Short mmCIF file of C-alpha atoms in Angstrom, two decimals:
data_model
loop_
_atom_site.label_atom_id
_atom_site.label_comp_id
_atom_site.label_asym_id
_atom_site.label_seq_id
_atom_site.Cartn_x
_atom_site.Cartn_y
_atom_site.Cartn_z
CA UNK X 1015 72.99 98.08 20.97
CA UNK X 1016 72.92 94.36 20.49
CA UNK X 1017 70.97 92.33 18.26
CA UNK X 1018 69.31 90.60 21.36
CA UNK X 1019 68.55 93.85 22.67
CA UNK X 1020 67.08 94.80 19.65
CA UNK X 1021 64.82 91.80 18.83
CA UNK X 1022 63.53 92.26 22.22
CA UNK X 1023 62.25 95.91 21.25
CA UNK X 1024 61.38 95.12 18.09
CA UNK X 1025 59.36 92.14 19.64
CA UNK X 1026 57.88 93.73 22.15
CA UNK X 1027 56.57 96.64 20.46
CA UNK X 1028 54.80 93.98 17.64
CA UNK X 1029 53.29 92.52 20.48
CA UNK X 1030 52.06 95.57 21.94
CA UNK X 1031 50.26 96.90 18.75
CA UNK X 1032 48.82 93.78 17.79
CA UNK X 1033 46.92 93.81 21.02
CA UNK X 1034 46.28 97.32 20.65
CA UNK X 1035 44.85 96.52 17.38
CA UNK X 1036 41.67 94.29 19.06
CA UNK X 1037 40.74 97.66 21.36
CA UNK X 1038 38.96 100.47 19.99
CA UNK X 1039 40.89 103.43 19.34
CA UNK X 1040 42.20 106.15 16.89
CA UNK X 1041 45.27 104.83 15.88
CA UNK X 1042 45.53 100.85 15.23
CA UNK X 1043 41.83 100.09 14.38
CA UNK X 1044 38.91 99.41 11.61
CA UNK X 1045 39.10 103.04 12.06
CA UNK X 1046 42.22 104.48 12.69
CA UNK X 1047 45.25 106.22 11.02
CA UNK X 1048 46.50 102.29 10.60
CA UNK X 1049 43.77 100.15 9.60
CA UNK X 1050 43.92 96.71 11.25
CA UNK X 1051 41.59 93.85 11.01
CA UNK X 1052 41.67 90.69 13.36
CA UNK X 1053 44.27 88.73 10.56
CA UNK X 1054 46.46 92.15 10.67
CA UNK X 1055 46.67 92.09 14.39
CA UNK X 1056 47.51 88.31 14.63
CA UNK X 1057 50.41 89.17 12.01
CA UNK X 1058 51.57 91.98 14.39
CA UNK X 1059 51.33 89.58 17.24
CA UNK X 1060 52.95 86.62 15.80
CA UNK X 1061 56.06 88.74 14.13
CA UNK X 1062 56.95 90.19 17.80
CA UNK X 1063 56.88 86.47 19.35
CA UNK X 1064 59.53 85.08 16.56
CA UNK X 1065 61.62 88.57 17.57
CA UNK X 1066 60.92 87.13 21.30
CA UNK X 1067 61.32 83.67 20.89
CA UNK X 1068 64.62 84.06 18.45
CA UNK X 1069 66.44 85.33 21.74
CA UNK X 1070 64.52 83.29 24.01
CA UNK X 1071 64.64 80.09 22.88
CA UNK X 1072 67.60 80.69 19.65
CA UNK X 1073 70.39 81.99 21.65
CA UNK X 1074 72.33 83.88 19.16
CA UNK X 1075 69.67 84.08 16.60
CA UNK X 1076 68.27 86.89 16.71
CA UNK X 1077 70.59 89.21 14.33
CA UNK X 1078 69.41 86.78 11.64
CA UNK X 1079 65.64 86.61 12.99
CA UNK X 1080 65.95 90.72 12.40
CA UNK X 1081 67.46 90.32 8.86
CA UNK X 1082 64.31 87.41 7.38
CA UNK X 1083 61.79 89.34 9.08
CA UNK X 1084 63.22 92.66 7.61
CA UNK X 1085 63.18 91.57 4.26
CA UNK X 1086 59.62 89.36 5.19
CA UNK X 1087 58.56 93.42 5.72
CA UNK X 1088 59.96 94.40 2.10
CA UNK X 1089 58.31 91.63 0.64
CA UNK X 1090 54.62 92.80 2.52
CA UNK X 1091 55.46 96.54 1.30
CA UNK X 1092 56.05 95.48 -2.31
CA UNK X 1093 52.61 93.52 -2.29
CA UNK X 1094 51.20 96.34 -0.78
CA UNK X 1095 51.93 98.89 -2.93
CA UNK X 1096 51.03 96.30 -5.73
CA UNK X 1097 47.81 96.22 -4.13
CA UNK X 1098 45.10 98.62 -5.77
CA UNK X 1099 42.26 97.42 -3.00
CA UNK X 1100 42.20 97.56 1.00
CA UNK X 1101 43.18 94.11 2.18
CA UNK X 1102 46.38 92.61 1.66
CA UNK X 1103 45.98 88.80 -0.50
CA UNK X 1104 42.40 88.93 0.50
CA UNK X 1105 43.01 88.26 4.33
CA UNK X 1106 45.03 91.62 6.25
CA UNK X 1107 43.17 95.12 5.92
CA UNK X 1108 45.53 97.59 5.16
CA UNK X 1109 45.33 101.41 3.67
CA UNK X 1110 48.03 104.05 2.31
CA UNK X 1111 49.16 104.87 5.74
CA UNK X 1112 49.99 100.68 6.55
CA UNK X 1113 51.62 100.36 3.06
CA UNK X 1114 54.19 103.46 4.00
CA UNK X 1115 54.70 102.05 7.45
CA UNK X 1116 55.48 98.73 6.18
CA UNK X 1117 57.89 100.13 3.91
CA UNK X 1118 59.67 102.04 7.45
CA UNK X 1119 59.43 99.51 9.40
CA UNK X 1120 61.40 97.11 6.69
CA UNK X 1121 63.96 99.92 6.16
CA UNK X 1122 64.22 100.22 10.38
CA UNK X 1123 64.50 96.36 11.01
CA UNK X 1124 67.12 95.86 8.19
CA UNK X 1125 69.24 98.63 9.08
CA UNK X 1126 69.43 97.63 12.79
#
């Protein structure tokens, strides 16, 4: 699979969960398994535009878009599992289930 095809996933699926994020429901919410807040969602959303927007408008970018924002997402585990409270610096709610899907999701976007 190629790095463009990749990004595009990767991008795609960051937008689509940051959206999901501002609708009530069970999974990405205040309330869900993954707790989001409006700052968490706009993260989501803006991470799947630079995956976008490396192959869009970077032409043969986008294998190193996936490595920064792979190790971007090893840098945001680290703090969160640093973290002892429920927001992330003060700004992005997160809880133990976020903090172990960080740490995937930096494992999956650095070994693609």
């Amino acid at each position: 699979m190629s790095s463009k095809t990749l990004s595009q996933m990767f991008g795609a699926t960051f937008i689509l969960v940051g959206l999901l994020g501002f609708v009530p429901n069970p999974v990405v919410s205040a309330d869900g398994i993954f707790v989001v807040n409006g700052m968490h969602n706009l993260v989501h959303v803006l991470t799947g535009s630079a995956f976008l927007a490396s192959g869009l408008f970077f032409p043969g970018s986008e294998r190193r878009t996936i490595q920064v924002i792979g190790v971007a997402y090893v840098g945001v585990s680290i703090i969160g599992f640093l973290t002892s409270g429920n927001t992330l610096l003060g700004l992005i709610a997160i809880n133990q289930a976020d903090r172990w899907l960080h740490l995937g999701l930096a494992l999956a976007i650095l070994t693609a």
